[in-house]
CSV table of C-alpha atoms and ligand atoms in Angstrom, one decimal:
chain,number,residue,atom,x,y,z
C,81,MET,CA,0.2,0.4,-0.3
C,82,LEU,CA,1.2,3.6,-0.6
C,83,ILE,CA,-0.2,6.5,1.0
C,84,THR,CA,-0.2,10.0,-0.1
C,85,ALA,CA,-1.1,13.7,2.0
C,86,ASP,CA,-0.5,16.8,2.3
C,87,ARG,CA,2.1,16.6,5.3
C,88,ILE,CA,3.5,13.9,7.2
C,89,VAL,CA,5.9,14.5,10.1
C,90,THR,CA,8.6,12.4,11.2
C,91,GLY,CA,11.2,13.3,13.9
C,92,SER,CA,13.7,15.6,12.1
C,93,GLY,CA,11.5,17.3,9.8
C,94,VAL,CA,8.3,17.8,8.0
C,95,LEU,CA,7.5,16.1,4.3
C,96,SER,CA,4.8,18.4,2.1
C,97,PRO,CA,3.8,16.3,0.5
C,98,GLY,CA,5.5,13.1,1.5
C,99,TRP,CA,4.2,9.4,0.6
C,100,LEU,CA,4.6,6.0,2.5
C,101,GLN,CA,4.8,2.4,1.6
C,102,VAL,CA,3.3,-0.2,3.9
C,103,THR,CA,4.0,-3.8,2.6
C,104,GLY,CA,2.8,-5.7,5.3
C,105,SER,CA,3.4,-4.5,8.4
C,106,VAL,CA,6.4,-2.7,8.1
C,107,LEU,CA,6.9,0.7,7.3
C,108,THR,CA,9.0,0.1,3.9
C,109,ALA,CA,9.6,3.2,3.1
C,110,ILE,CA,8.7,7.4,3.4
C,111,GLY,CA,9.9,10.3,0.9
C,112,GLN,CA,9.3,14.1,0.5
C,113,GLY,CA,7.4,14.9,-2.8
C,114,ALA,CA,5.4,12.9,-5.1
C,115,PRO,CA,5.5,9.3,-4.7
C,116,PRO,CA,7.8,7.2,-7.3
C,117,ALA,CA,5.9,5.5,-10.0
C,118,ALA,CA,7.5,2.3,-8.8
C,119,ALA,CA,7.1,2.2,-5.6
C,120,GLY,CA,5.2,-0.9,-5.8
C,121,SER,CA,8.1,-2.6,-6.4
C,122,ASP,CA,10.2,-4.6,-4.0
C,123,GLU,CA,13.2,-2.3,-4.6
C,124,THR,CA,12.0,0.9,-3.0
C,125,THR,CA,14.3,1.3,0.4
C,126,ALA,CA,15.4,4.6,0.3
C,127,ALA,CA,14.7,6.6,3.2
C,128,ASP,CA,14.9,9.8,1.5
C,129,ALA,CA,13.6,8.9,-2.1
C,130,THR,CA,12.6,12.1,-3.7
C,131,SER,CA,10.7,12.4,-6.5
C,132,ALA,CA,13.1,13.5,-9.1
C,133,GLY,CA,12.4,11.8,-12.2
C,134,HIS,CA,8.9,10.0,-11.8
C,135,GLU,CA,5.1,10.5,-12.4
C,136,PRO,CA,3.3,12.6,-9.5
C,137,GLY,CA,1.2,10.6,-7.7
C,138,GLY,CA,2.4,7.4,-10.3
C,139,ARG,CA,-0.3,4.7,-11.2
C,140,HIS,CA,-0.4,2.4,-8.3
C,141,ALA,CA,-2.9,0.0,-8.2
C,142,ASP,CA,-2.9,1.1,-4.2
C,143,LEU,CA,-2.8,3.2,-3.8
C,144,LEU,CA,-4.4,6.0,-0.9
C,145,ALA,CA,-4.2,9.6,-1.6
C,146,LEU,CA,-5.3,11.4,2.0
C,147,GLY,CA,-5.1,15.1,0.3
C,148,ASP,CA,-5.3,17.9,2.9
C,149,VAL,CA,-4.1,15.4,6.5
C,150,THR,CA,-1.1,15.2,8.6
C,151,ILE,CA,0.0,12.4,9.2
C,152,VAL,CA,2.1,12.0,13.0
C,153,PRO,CA,4.0,8.1,14.3
C,154,GLY,CA,1.8,6.4,16.4
C,155,PHE,CA,1.9,6.9,19.7
C,156,VAL,CA,3.8,5.3,22.6
C,157,ASP,CA,2.8,6.6,25.8
C,158,MET,CA,4.7,4.9,28.3
C,159,HIS,CA,2.1,5.3,31.1
C,160,THR,CA,-0.9,4.4,31.0
C,161,HIS,CA,-3.2,2.9,33.5
C,162,GLY,CA,-6.4,2.2,32.2
C,163,GLY,CA,-9.5,4.0,29.2
C,164,GLY,CA,-12.4,3.5,28.0
C,165,ALA,CA,-14.2,1.8,31.8
C,166,GLY,CA,-11.5,-0.6,32.3
C,167,ALA,CA,-8.2,-0.9,34.3
C,168,PHE,CA,-4.5,-2.3,34.1
C,169,PRO,CA,-4.6,-2.7,37.7
C,170,ASP,CA,-7.7,-5.4,37.4
C,171,ALA,CA,-5.9,-7.7,35.6
C,172,SER,CA,-8.5,-9.0,33.9
C,173,GLU,CA,-8.7,-9.4,30.0
C,174,PRO,CA,-11.7,-7.6,29.3
C,175,GLY,CA,-11.0,-4.8,31.1
C,176,SER,CA,-7.6,-4.7,29.6
C,177,ARG,CA,-8.6,-5.3,25.9
C,178,ALA,CA,-11.0,-2.0,26.7
C,179,ALA,CA,-8.0,0.4,27.8
C,180,VAL,CA,-6.1,-0.6,24.5
C,181,GLU,CA,-9.0,-0.2,22.7
C,182,LEU,CA,-10.0,3.3,23.4
C,183,HIS,CA,-5.9,4.6,23.3
C,184,ARG,CA,-5.8,2.4,19.9
C,185,LYS,CA,-8.5,4.5,18.1
C,186,HIS,CA,-6.8,7.7,19.8
C,187,GLY,CA,-3.5,7.0,18.2
C,188,THR,CA,-1.8,5.3,21.0
C,189,THR,CA,-0.2,2.0,19.1
C,190,THR,CA,2.1,1.2,21.6
C,191,LEU,CA,1.3,0.6,25.0
C,192,ILE,CA,2.8,-0.1,28.8
C,193,ALA,CA,0.3,-0.4,31.1
C,194,SER,CA,0.4,0.8,34.6
C,195,LEU,CA,-0.3,-0.4,37.8
C,196,VAL,CA,-0.6,0.7,41.5
C,197,SER,CA,1.0,1.0,44.6
C,198,ALA,CA,-1.0,-3.2,45.7
C,199,HIS,CA,-0.9,-6.1,48.4
C,200,PRO,CA,2.4,-8.0,47.7
C,201,ALA,CA,-0.4,-11.5,46.7
C,202,ASP,CA,-2.4,-8.8,44.5
C,203,LEU,CA,0.9,-7.5,42.7
C,204,LEU,CA,2.0,-11.2,42.0
C,205,ARG,CA,-1.4,-11.9,40.6
C,206,GLN,CA,-1.8,-8.6,38.4
C,207,VAL,CA,2.1,-9.0,37.3
C,208,GLU,CA,0.9,-12.5,36.3
C,209,VAL,CA,-1.5,-11.9,34.5
C,210,LEU,CA,-0.3,-8.9,32.6
C,211,GLY,CA,2.7,-10.5,31.4
C,212,GLU,CA,0.6,-12.8,29.4
C,213,GLN,CA,-1.4,-10.0,27.7
C,214,VAL,CA,2.7,-8.8,26.8
C,215,GLN,CA,3.3,-12.0,25.4
C,216,ASP,CA,0.2,-12.2,23.7
C,217,GLY,CA,0.6,-8.7,21.9
C,218,LEU,CA,-2.0,-6.9,23.6
C,219,ILE,CA,0.8,-4.5,25.6
C,220,ALA,CA,4.0,-3.6,24.9
C,221,GLY,CA,4.9,-4.1,28.7
C,222,ILE,CA,4.0,-3.6,32.6
C,223,HIS,CA,5.1,-0.5,34.1
C,224,LEU,CA,5.3,-1.1,38.5
C,225,GLU,CA,4.2,2.6,39.7
C,226,GLY,CA,4.6,1.0,42.8
C,227,PRO,CA,4.5,-0.1,45.8
C,228,TRP,CA,8.2,0.8,46.6
C,229,LEU,CA,7.2,4.7,46.6
C,230,SER,CA,7.2,7.4,49.6
C,231,SER,CA,4.3,7.8,51.6
C,232,LEU,CA,4.9,11.7,51.5
C,233,ARG,CA,4.5,12.2,47.8
C,234,CYS,CA,2.0,9.2,47.8
C,235,GLY,CA,-0.6,11.1,45.0
C,236,ALA,CA,-3.8,8.5,44.6
C,237,HIS,CA,-1.9,5.5,46.0
C,238,GLU,CA,-3.1,3.4,48.8
C,239,PRO,CA,-0.8,4.9,51.8
C,240,SER,CA,-1.2,0.7,53.1
C,241,ALA,CA,0.4,-0.5,50.2
C,242,LEU,CA,3.2,1.5,49.8
C,243,ARG,CA,6.6,-0.5,51.5
C,244,ALA,CA,10.0,-0.2,51.3
C,245,PRO,CA,12.2,-2.4,48.2
C,246,ASP,CA,12.2,-6.0,49.5
C,247,ARG,CA,14.6,-7.3,47.6
C,248,LEU,CA,13.1,-11.1,47.9
C,249,GLU,CA,10.0,-9.5,46.7
C,250,ILE,CA,11.7,-8.0,43.7
C,251,GLU,CA,13.1,-11.4,42.2
C,252,HIS,CA,9.4,-12.3,43.1
C,253,VAL,CA,7.8,-10.5,40.6
C,254,PHE,CA,10.1,-10.0,38.2
C,255,ALA,CA,10.1,-13.6,38.0
C,256,ALA,CA,5.8,-14.0,37.7
C,257,ALA,CA,6.3,-11.5,35.3
C,258,LYS,CA,8.3,-13.7,33.1
C,259,GLY,CA,10.4,-10.3,31.6
C,260,ALA,CA,7.2,-7.8,31.0
C,261,VAL,CA,8.4,-5.7,33.8
C,262,ARG,CA,9.5,-2.3,31.5
C,263,MET,CA,10.0,-0.2,34.2
C,264,VAL,CA,10.1,0.4,38.2
C,265,THR,CA,8.9,3.8,39.5
C,266,ILE,CA,10.7,4.2,42.7
C,267,ALA,CA,11.6,6.5,45.3
C,268,PRO,CA,15.2,6.7,45.8
C,269,GLU,CA,15.4,8.0,49.1
C,270,LEU,CA,13.3,4.4,50.7
C,271,ASP,CA,16.0,1.7,52.2
C,272,GLY,CA,17.7,-0.2,50.4
C,273,ALA,CA,16.5,1.5,46.8
C,274,ILE,CA,19.1,1.6,45.7
C,275,PRO,CA,20.8,-1.4,44.8
C,276,ALA,CA,17.1,-2.5,43.6
C,277,ILE,CA,17.9,0.0,41.3
C,278,ARG,CA,21.1,-1.7,40.4
C,279,ARG,CA,19.2,-4.7,40.0
C,280,MET,CA,16.2,-3.9,38.1
C,281,VAL,CA,18.5,-2.8,35.4
C,282,GLN,CA,20.4,-5.7,35.7
C,283,LEU,CA,16.6,-7.9,34.9
C,284,GLY,CA,16.1,-5.7,32.7
C,285,ALA,CA,14.0,-3.1,33.4
C,286,VAL,CA,14.1,1.2,33.5
C,287,ALA,CA,14.3,2.2,37.0
C,288,ALA,CA,12.2,5.5,36.8
C,289,ILE,CA,12.5,8.0,39.7
C,290,GLY,CA,9.0,9.2,41.2
C,291,HIS,CA,6.6,9.7,44.3
C,292,THR,CA,10.1,10.5,45.5
C,293,ASP,CA,10.8,13.4,48.4
C,294,ALA,CA,14.1,12.5,47.6
C,295,SER,CA,17.3,15.3,48.3
C,296,TYR,CA,18.9,16.5,45.1
C,297,GLU,CA,22.0,13.9,46.1
C,298,GLN,CA,19.7,10.7,46.8
C,299,ALA,CA,18.3,12.1,43.1
C,300,LYS,CA,21.7,12.0,41.8
C,301,ALA,CA,22.6,8.6,43.5
C,302,ALA,CA,19.5,6.5,42.0
C,303,ILE,CA,20.9,8.5,38.6
C,304,GLU,CA,24.1,7.0,39.1
C,305,ALA,CA,22.6,3.4,40.0
C,306,GLY,CA,21.0,3.4,36.5
C,307,ALA,CA,17.6,5.3,37.1
C,308,SER,CA,17.0,6.3,33.2
C,309,VAL,CA,13.4,8.1,33.7
C,310,ALA,CA,11.6,10.1,36.0
C,311,THR,CA,8.2,9.6,36.3
C,312,HIS,CA,5.8,12.4,36.1
C,313,LEU,CA,8.5,15.0,36.3
C,314,PHE,CA,6.6,17.6,39.1
C,315,ASN,CA,3.4,15.6,39.9
C,316,ALA,CA,4.2,13.6,43.6
C,317,MET,CA,7.6,14.9,43.4
C,318,ARG,CA,9.9,17.2,45.7
C,319,PRO,CA,9.6,20.3,44.6
C,320,ILE,CA,12.5,22.7,43.7
C,321,HIS,CA,14.0,25.0,46.5
C,322,HIS,CA,16.4,27.3,45.5
C,323,ARG,CA,18.5,24.8,48.5
C,324,GLU,CA,17.8,22.3,47.8
C,325,PRO,CA,16.9,21.7,44.4
C,326,GLY,CA,15.2,17.8,44.7
C,327,PRO,CA,15.1,15.5,42.2
C,328,VAL,CA,13.3,18.1,39.3
C,329,VAL,CA,16.8,19.0,38.9
C,330,ALA,CA,18.9,16.7,39.6
C,331,VAL,CA,17.4,14.7,36.5
C,332,LEU,CA,16.9,18.0,34.8
C,333,GLU,CA,20.4,18.3,34.4
C,334,ASP,CA,21.9,14.6,33.5
C,335,PRO,CA,21.3,13.9,29.6
C,336,ARG,CA,21.0,10.0,30.6
C,337,VAL,CA,17.1,11.0,31.7
C,338,THR,CA,14.3,11.2,30.1
C,339,VAL,CA,11.5,13.0,32.1
C,340,GLU,CA,7.7,11.9,31.3
C,341,LEU,CA,5.2,15.6,31.6
C,342,ILE,CA,1.3,14.8,31.0
C,343,VAL,CA,0.7,17.4,29.4
C,344,ASP,CA,-3.3,17.2,29.5
C,345,GLY,CA,-3.7,20.7,30.5
C,346,VAL,CA,-4.5,20.0,34.5
C,347,HIS,CA,-1.4,17.9,35.7
C,348,LEU,CA,0.9,21.1,34.3
C,349,HIS,CA,1.5,24.3,34.0
C,350,PRO,CA,1.9,25.0,30.1
C,351,ALA,CA,5.1,27.4,30.4
C,352,LEU,CA,6.6,24.3,32.6
C,353,TYR,CA,5.7,22.4,29.1
C,354,ARG,CA,8.0,24.9,26.8
C,355,GLN,CA,10.8,25.2,29.7
C,356,VAL,CA,11.6,21.9,30.1
C,357,SER,CA,11.5,21.3,26.1
C,358,ARG,CA,14.0,23.9,26.2
C,359,GLU,CA,15.6,23.6,28.6
C,360,ALA,CA,16.5,19.0,29.0
C,361,GLY,CA,15.9,19.5,24.6
C,362,ALA,CA,13.2,17.8,22.7
C,363,ASP,CA,14.6,14.4,22.8
C,364,ARG,CA,14.5,14.3,26.7
C,365,VAL,CA,10.9,14.3,27.6
C,366,ALA,CA,8.2,11.8,26.5
C,367,LEU,CA,4.4,12.7,26.7
C,368,ILE,CA,2.2,11.0,28.7
C,369,THR,CA,-1.3,10.5,29.4
C,370,ASP,CA,-1.1,8.7,32.7
C,371,ALA,CA,-4.5,8.1,32.3
C,372,MET,CA,-7.4,5.7,34.4
C,373,ALA,CA,-10.4,4.0,33.6
C,374,ALA,CA,-12.5,7.1,32.7
C,375,ALA,CA,-10.1,8.7,29.9
C,376,GLY,CA,-12.7,7.9,26.9
C,377,MET,CA,-15.7,8.3,29.4
C,378,ALA,CA,-18.4,10.4,31.3
C,379,ASP,CA,-17.9,12.2,34.3
C,380,GLY,CA,-18.7,9.6,37.3
C,381,SER,CA,-17.4,7.4,39.8
C,382,TYR,CA,-13.9,4.2,38.7
C,383,ASN,CA,-11.6,2.8,40.6
C,384,LEU,CA,-7.7,3.3,40.5
C,385,GLY,CA,-6.8,0.1,42.1
C,386,ALA,CA,-8.2,0.1,45.4
C,387,LEU,CA,-9.6,4.0,45.1
C,388,ALA,CA,-12.2,5.1,44.4
C,389,VAL,CA,-11.6,7.8,42.2
C,390,ASP,CA,-14.2,10.8,40.7
C,391,VAL,CA,-14.4,12.1,38.0
C,392,THR,CA,-16.1,15.9,37.5
C,393,ALA,CA,-15.1,18.1,34.0
C,394,GLY,CA,-13.4,15.5,33.2
C,395,VAL,CA,-11.0,15.7,35.9
C,396,ALA,CA,-10.6,12.5,37.6
C,397,ARG,CA,-10.1,13.1,42.4
C,398,VAL,CA,-9.7,10.5,44.9
C,399,ALA,CA,-12.9,10.3,46.1
C,400,GLY,CA,-14.0,12.6,48.4
C,401,THR,CA,-10.2,14.6,48.1
C,402,ASP,CA,-9.1,17.5,46.1
C,403,ILE,CA,-5.9,14.8,45.1
C,404,ILE,CA,-5.6,14.1,41.3
C,405,ALA,CA,-5.9,10.3,40.3
C,406,GLY,CA,-4.6,10.0,36.8
C,407,SER,CA,-5.9,12.1,34.0
C,408,THR,CA,-8.9,11.3,31.6
C,409,ALA,CA,-6.8,12.0,28.8
C,410,THR,CA,-5.6,10.2,25.7
C,411,MET,CA,-2.3,11.0,23.1
C,412,ASP,CA,-3.9,12.8,20.8
C,413,GLN,CA,-5.3,15.7,23.6
C,414,VAL,CA,-1.8,15.8,24.7
C,415,LEU,CA,-0.8,16.1,21.3
C,416,ARG,CA,-2.7,18.8,20.8
C,417,ASN,CA,-2.0,20.4,23.9
C,418,ALA,CA,2.3,20.1,23.3
C,419,VAL,CA,1.6,21.8,20.4
C,420,LEU,CA,-0.8,24.6,21.6
C,421,HIS,CA,1.2,25.4,24.4
C,422,SER,CA,4.8,25.0,22.6
C,423,GLY,CA,5.0,28.4,22.1
C,424,VAL,CA,7.0,27.5,18.2
C,425,PRO,CA,5.5,27.6,14.8
C,426,LEU,CA,2.9,24.7,14.3
C,427,ASP,CA,5.5,22.3,11.8
C,428,GLU,CA,8.3,22.7,14.1
C,429,ALA,CA,6.2,22.3,17.8
C,430,LEU,CA,5.2,19.6,15.5
C,431,VAL,CA,8.0,17.4,14.9
C,432,MET,CA,8.9,18.7,19.0
C,433,ALA,CA,5.4,17.3,19.8
C,434,VAL,CA,6.2,13.8,17.8
C,435,ARG,CA,10.0,13.3,19.2
C,436,GLN,CA,8.4,13.4,22.8
C,437,SER,CA,5.2,11.1,21.6
C,438,SER,CA,6.2,7.8,19.8
C,439,ILE,CA,10.4,8.2,19.4
C,440,ASN,CA,11.9,9.5,22.3
C,441,PRO,CA,9.6,6.8,24.9
C,442,ALA,CA,10.4,4.1,22.7
C,443,ARG,CA,14.2,4.9,22.8
C,444,ALA,CA,13.7,5.2,26.8
C,445,LEU,CA,11.8,2.0,27.3
C,446,GLY,CA,13.9,0.4,24.7
C,447,LEU,CA,11.6,-1.3,22.3
C,448,PRO,CA,11.1,-1.0,18.6
C,449,ALA,CA,12.6,2.2,17.0
C,450,ALA,CA,8.7,4.6,16.2
C,451,GLY,CA,8.7,7.5,14.5
C,452,LEU,CA,8.0,6.8,10.7
C,453,VAL,CA,11.4,5.3,9.7
C,454,ALA,CA,11.6,2.6,7.1
C,455,GLY,CA,11.9,-1.2,8.5
C,456,SER,CA,10.0,0.2,11.4
C,457,SER,CA,6.3,-1.0,12.4
C,458,ALA,CA,3.6,0.3,10.3
C,459,ASP,CA,2.1,2.6,13.0
C,460,LEU,CA,0.8,6.4,12.2
C,461,VAL,CA,-2.0,8.4,12.8
C,462,VAL,CA,-3.6,10.9,10.6
C,463,LEU,CA,-5.0,13.9,11.7
C,464,ASN,CA,-7.3,16.3,10.5
C,465,ASP,CA,-6.8,20.4,10.0
C,466,ASP,CA,-7.7,21.1,14.3
C,467,LEU,CA,-5.1,17.9,14.7
C,468,ARG,CA,-7.7,15.6,15.8
C,469,VAL,CA,-7.7,11.4,15.1
C,470,THR,CA,-9.2,10.4,11.6
C,471,ARG,CA,-7.8,7.0,10.6
C,472,VAL,CA,-5.0,4.9,12.8
C,473,LEU,CA,-3.1,2.4,11.2
C,474,ARG,CA,-0.8,-0.3,13.5
C,475,ALA,CA,1.0,-3.3,12.0
C,476,GLY,CA,0.2,-2.5,9.3
C,477,ALA,CA,-3.9,-2.3,9.6
C,478,TRP,CA,-6.7,0.3,9.8
C,479,VAL,CA,-7.9,0.2,13.1
C,480,PRO,CA,-11.6,0.2,13.4
C,481,GLY,CA,-14.1,2.2,14.4
C,482,VAL,CA,-11.8,5.3,14.9
C,483,SER,CA,-14.2,9.0,14.2
C,484,ASP,CA,-12.6,12.3,14.7
Z,593,LIG,ZN1,1.9,8.6,39.8
Z,594,LIG,ZN1,0.7,6.9,36.6
C-alpha cells in the first residue's frame, strides 16, 4: 500500500507533501514529494527518495491519496493505567482490552500498562496476568508504579500498600512477570532503593525516579545506580527549593534521564512544558497520559487500583479529596496541548511533539524504533486540520471504529 498526504511529520522534519509505502506490517519506505511511480516494487527502500524523474502520483494499484491531512507516527504511551472503563490494575482480559482499544482509536499504537501500589499477593497476581497479555501482544510491557514509593508523595496510591523495596519481593515479582516488566517507578530515598535500582536495571527494566521526597543528592545517586526516567516530572515529587533543588533539578541536568510530562492541561502549567522542552531539549521529554479508566468515558465514579475516584469535568480525583488521580486524557489530546503550549511555529511544534510522543518513549524503554523510519512497524496516525484523529494504522492494519 502506498499512502500520500500533504504533510507527513517525522522526528526530523515535515515532508510536504510526502508518501509512505507499507508492505504487510512494515513501513518499507518514506519520502518527500510525489511518490515514485515504481513504489509498488519491492526494491524501494530508500529513506529519502525524492520525486525527481517520477510521475506525480504514479499509477499504483494500491494507492491511498489522503490529501489535506497530517500524518504523524503512532503514539507510544509509556504510562497508562486504563481507559474506556477498563483498568490495568484489575488484571482482567476484558479490562485491558477495553483500555487498549480506547487508546488505539486515539492513536496510541504501543502502550505500556501501568499498575498502582498493591499488597504483595495482589501485585504478584497482576504481573502474572499482565505478563501473559504482553506475550499475547495486547500490551508492550508492564510499568510498576509502586509499591516502592514515598508515603509523603503518594498521590493517588493506597498508603497501606507502600513499602520499602525488598530484595526477595523484587525477584518474585520479576519472575512472575516473565520478563514483561519494562519500567519500575521507585523513590530513591527509601531503605534499600539504590541496590534495588541496580538489580532492576540488571533484570532488564528501566528504573524511574518518582513519587519521591528525595533530596538532590539522593536523586543523583539513583541516576548513578542506573535510573534513567523521571515519572511525571513535578507531580508527586519534592518541588524545587533554591537551597535544596531536589529531584527535579537532578534529573533535568543529567542528559541520561528522560522526563515524563502529563500535558493534559490539568497536571502541569503550560509554561513548564515550554521550559522543560527548552531546558532538557526535545529529545529528553516523553509525553504521557497517565490515564485511568475514565479516559474516553463520561464523568462519574471509577476506581484506580483499590481507591475510589470521582471524575468531574474530566478531572479525576481521589473520592472526597483534592488529590488528582491520573488523567482522563488520550495521547492525541496531549499532542494537541503540546503543540498549543509550545510557543513555537506549528511545523516546529509538530516535529517536537512527534519526538516526544513516539521516538523518545520508545528509546527510553528500549522498545523497537518508532517515528516513521523505514523498517519500523507501520504505525501511524492521520490527523485533520484541528489535529483530531481520523484514521489509525497499526502494524499495517487500519484500526476499526476511529472517528474524528
Ligand atoms: Zn503517579
Ligand atoms: Zn500513574
